[in-house]
Short mmCIF file of C-alpha atoms in Angstrom, two decimals:
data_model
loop_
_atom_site.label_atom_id
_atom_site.label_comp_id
_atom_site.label_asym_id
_atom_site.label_seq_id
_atom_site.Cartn_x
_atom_site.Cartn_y
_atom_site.Cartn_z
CA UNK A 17 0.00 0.00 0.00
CA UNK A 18 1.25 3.21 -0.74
CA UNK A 19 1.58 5.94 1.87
CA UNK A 20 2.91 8.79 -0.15
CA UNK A 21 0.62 8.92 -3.16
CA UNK A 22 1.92 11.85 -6.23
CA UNK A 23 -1.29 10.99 -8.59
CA UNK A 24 -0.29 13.09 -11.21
CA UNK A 25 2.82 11.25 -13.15
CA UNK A 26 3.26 14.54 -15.32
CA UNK A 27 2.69 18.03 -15.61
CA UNK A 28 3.79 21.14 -18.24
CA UNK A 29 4.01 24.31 -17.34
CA UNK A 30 4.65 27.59 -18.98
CA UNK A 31 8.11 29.67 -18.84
CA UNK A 32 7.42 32.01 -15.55
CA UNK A 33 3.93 30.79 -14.58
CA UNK A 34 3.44 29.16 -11.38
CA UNK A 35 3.74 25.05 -11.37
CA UNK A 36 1.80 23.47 -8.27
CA UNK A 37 3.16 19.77 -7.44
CA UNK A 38 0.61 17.99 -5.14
CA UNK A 39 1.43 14.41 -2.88
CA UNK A 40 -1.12 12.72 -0.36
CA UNK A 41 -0.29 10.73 2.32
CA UNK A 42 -2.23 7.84 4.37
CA UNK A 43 0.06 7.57 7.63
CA UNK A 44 -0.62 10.18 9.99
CA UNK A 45 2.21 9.45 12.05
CA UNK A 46 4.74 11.14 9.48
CA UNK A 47 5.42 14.34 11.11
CA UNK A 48 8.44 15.82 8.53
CA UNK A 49 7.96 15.88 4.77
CA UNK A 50 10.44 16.62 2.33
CA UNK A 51 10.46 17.76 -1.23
CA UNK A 52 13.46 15.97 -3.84
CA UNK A 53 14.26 17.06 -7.79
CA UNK A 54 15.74 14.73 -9.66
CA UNK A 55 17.56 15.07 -13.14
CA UNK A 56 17.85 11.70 -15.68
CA UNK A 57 20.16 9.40 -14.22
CA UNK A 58 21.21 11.33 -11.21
CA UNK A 59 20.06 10.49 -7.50
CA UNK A 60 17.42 12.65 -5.98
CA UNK A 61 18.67 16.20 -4.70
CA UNK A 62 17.11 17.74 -1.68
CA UNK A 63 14.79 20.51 -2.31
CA UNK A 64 12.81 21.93 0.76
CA UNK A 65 11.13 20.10 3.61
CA UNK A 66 8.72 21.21 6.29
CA UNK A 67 7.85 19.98 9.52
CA UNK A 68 3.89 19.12 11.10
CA UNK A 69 3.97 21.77 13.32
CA UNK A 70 4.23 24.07 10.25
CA UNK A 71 1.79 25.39 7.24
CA UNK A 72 3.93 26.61 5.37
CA UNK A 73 7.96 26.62 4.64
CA UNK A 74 9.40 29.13 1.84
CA UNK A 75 13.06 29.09 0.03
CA UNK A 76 13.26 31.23 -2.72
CA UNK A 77 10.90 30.67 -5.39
CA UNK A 78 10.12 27.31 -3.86
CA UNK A 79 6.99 26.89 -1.22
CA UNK A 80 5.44 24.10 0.43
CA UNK A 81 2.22 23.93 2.01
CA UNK A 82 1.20 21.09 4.44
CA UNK A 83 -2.48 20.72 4.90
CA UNK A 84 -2.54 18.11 7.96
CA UNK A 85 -6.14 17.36 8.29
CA UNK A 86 -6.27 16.97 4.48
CA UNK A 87 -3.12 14.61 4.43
CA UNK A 88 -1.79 16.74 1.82
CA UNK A 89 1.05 18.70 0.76
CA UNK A 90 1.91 21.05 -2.29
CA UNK A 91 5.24 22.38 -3.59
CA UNK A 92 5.00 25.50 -5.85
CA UNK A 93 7.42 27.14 -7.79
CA UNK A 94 7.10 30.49 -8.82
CA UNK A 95 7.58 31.45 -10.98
CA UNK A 96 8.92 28.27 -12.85
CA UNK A 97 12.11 28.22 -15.06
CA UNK A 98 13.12 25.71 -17.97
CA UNK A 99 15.61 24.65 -15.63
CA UNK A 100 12.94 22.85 -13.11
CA UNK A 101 12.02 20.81 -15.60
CA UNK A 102 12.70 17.47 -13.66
CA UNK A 103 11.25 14.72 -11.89
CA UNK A 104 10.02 15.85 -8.06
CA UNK A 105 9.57 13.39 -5.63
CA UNK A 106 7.83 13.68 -2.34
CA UNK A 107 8.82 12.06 0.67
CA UNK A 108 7.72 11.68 4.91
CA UNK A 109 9.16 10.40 7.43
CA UNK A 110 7.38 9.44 10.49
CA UNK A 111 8.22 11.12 14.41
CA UNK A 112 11.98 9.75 15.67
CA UNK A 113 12.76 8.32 12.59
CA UNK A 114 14.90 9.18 9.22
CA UNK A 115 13.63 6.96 7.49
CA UNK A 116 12.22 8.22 4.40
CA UNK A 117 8.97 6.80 2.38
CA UNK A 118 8.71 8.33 -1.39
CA UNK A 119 5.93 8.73 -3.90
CA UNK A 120 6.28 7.99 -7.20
CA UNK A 121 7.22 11.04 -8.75
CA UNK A 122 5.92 13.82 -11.22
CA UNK A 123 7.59 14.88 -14.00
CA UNK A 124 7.52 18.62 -14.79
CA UNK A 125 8.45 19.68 -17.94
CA UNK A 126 8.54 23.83 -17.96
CA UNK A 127 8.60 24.85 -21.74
CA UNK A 128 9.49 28.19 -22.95
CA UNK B 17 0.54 -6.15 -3.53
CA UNK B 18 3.98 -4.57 -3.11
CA UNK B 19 5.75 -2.79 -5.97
CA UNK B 20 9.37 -2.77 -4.88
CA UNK B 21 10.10 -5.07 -1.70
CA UNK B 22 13.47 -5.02 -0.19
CA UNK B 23 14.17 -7.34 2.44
CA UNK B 24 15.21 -7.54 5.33
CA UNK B 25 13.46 -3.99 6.80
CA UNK B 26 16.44 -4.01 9.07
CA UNK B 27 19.72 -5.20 9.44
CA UNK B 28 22.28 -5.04 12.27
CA UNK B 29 25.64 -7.05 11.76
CA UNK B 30 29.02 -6.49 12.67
CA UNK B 31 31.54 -4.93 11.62
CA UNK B 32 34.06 -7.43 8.37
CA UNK B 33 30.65 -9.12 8.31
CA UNK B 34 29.61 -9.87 3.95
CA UNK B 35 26.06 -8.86 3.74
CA UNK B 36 23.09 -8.43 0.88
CA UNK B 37 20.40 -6.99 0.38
CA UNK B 38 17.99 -8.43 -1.62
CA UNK B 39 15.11 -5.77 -3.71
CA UNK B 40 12.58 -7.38 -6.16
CA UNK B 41 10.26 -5.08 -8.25
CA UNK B 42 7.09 -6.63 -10.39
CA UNK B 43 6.44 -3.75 -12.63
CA UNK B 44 8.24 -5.06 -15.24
CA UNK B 45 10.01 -1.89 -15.35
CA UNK B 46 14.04 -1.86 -17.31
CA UNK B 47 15.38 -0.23 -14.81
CA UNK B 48 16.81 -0.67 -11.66
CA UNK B 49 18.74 1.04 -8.92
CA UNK B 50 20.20 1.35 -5.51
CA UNK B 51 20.41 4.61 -3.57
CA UNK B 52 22.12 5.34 0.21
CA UNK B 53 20.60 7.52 2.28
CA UNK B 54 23.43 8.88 4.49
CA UNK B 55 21.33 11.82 6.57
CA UNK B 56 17.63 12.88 6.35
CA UNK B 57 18.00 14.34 3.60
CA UNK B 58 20.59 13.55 1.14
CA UNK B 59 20.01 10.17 -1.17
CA UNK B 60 23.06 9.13 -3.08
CA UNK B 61 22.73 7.16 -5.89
CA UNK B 62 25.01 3.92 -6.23
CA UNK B 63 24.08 2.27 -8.96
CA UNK B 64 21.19 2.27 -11.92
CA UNK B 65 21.20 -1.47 -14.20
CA UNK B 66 18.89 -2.69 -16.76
CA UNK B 67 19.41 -5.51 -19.34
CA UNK B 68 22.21 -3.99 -20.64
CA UNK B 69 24.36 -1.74 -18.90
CA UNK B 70 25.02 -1.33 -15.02
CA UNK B 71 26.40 2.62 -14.48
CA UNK B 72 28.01 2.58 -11.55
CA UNK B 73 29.03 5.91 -9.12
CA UNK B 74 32.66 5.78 -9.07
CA UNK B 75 32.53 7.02 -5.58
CA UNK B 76 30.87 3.51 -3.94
CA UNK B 77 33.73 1.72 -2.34
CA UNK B 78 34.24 -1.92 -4.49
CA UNK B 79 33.20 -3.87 -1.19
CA UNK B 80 29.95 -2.74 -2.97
CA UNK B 81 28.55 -4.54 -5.26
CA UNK B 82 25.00 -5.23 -7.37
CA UNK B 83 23.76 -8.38 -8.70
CA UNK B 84 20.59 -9.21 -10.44
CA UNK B 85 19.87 -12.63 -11.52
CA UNK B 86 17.02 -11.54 -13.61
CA UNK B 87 15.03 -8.22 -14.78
CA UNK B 88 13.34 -8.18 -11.96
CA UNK B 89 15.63 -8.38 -9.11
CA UNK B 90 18.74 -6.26 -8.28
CA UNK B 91 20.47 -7.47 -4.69
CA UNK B 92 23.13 -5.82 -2.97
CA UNK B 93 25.89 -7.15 -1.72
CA UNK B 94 28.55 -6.10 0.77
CA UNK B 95 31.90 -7.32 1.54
CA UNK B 96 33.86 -6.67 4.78
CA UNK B 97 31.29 -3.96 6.24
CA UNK B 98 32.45 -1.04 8.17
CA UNK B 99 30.88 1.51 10.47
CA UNK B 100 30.65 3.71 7.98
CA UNK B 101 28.19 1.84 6.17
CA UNK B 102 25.52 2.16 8.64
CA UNK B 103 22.78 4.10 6.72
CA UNK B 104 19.63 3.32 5.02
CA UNK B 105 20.08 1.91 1.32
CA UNK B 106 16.76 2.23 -0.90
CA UNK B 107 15.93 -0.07 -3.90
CA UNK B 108 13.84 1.87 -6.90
CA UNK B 109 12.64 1.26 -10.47
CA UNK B 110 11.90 2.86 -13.41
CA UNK B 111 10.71 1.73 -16.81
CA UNK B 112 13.01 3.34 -18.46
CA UNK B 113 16.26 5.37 -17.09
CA UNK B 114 15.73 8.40 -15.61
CA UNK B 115 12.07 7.25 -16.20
CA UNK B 116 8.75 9.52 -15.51
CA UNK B 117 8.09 7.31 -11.84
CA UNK B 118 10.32 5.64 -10.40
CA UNK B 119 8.68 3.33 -7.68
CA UNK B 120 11.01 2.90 -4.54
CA UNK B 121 11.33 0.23 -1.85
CA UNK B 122 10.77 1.11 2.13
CA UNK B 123 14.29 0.86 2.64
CA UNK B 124 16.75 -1.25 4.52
CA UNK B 125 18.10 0.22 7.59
CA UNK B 126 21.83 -1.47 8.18
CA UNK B 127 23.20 -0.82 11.47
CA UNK B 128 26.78 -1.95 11.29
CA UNK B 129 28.39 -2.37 15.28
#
């Protein structure tokens, strides 16, 4: 069964526009959630992470927004460049642990 | 029914010890690989294999090493463990390389004493 859930495998965005990357989750024991880009045939890179006692974490033109009660998080990148085009993984980890559990991924493709 | 299953969940051995790590994926997918997660955070990527070429990070000691008896299974194994292996190591598949999903494992958390 699949705790971390990314249901949409794809998504194109235009040059400067905002791109919105959503992820689910079943366990509500994860308490830290964590945000990874990753290029063809490189190893995920960390992005931006936030913790359950937050709503909201920004860095730059990257935000993520944890709804808890919703079991949902979004990263959005604004405004997006042709250099986020990438695969972005989500991730959570549950309280006292490192351990990390991934979705599946979404590719975002940012044309010009 | 699992997509990626690594087994075992946890590991503790000591240390000169030859391990493995076995991962089995039945998507059908090409692609294989084995990551190392050495903090929270940062994943490092050991090796990616399919049918046809294994590409391997140059930096991954040779104590290291990947076998896969079939398309559908890639196993670790590792000779003379150290310390410094403790981490988590995460199995994942893609169809193709650097694939649209790649479907990871839950990890195997090595504890080397």
């Amino acid at each position: 069964d699949q705790q971390v859930k990314q249901n949409s495998p794809s998504l194109s965005v235009q040059e400067g526009r905002i791109s919105i990357l959503n992820c689910d989750y079943t366990n509500s024991m994860f308490d830290y959630f964590l945000w990874y880009k990753k290029y063809p045939a490189e190893g995920p890179t960390f992005l931006i992470s936030i913790s359950s006692i937050k709503d909201k974490n920004e860095d730059g033109r990257f935000t993520v927004f944890l709804n808890k009660s919703a079991k949902h998080l979004s990263l959005h990148i604004v405004p997006s460049q042709p250099g986020d085009s990438a695969v972005y993984f989500c991730a959570a980890s549950e309280l006292y642990t490192d351990k990390l559990i991934f979705g599946t991924g979404t590719r975002l493709q940012v044309f010009p | 029914d699992t997509a990626v299953s690594q087994t075992p969940k946890y590991l503790v051995t000591q240390m000169g010890n030859d391990k493995s790590i076995k991962c089995e994926q039945n998507l059908g997918h090409d692609t294989m690989y084995w990551y190392k997660q050495d903090s929270k955070k940062f994943l490092k990527i050991m090796f990616s294999y399919n049918n046809k070429e294994l590409i391997i990070n140059e930096t991954v000691p040779n104590r290291f090493s990947p076998k896969s008896p079939d398309k559908a299974h890639l196993n670790l194994h590792i000779n003379s463990l150290e310390l410094g292996d403790s981490a988590v190591y995460f199995c994942a598949s893609s169809q193709v390389e650097g694939g649209t999903e790649a479907f990871f494992g839950q990890g195997t958390r090595l504890t080397v004493v």
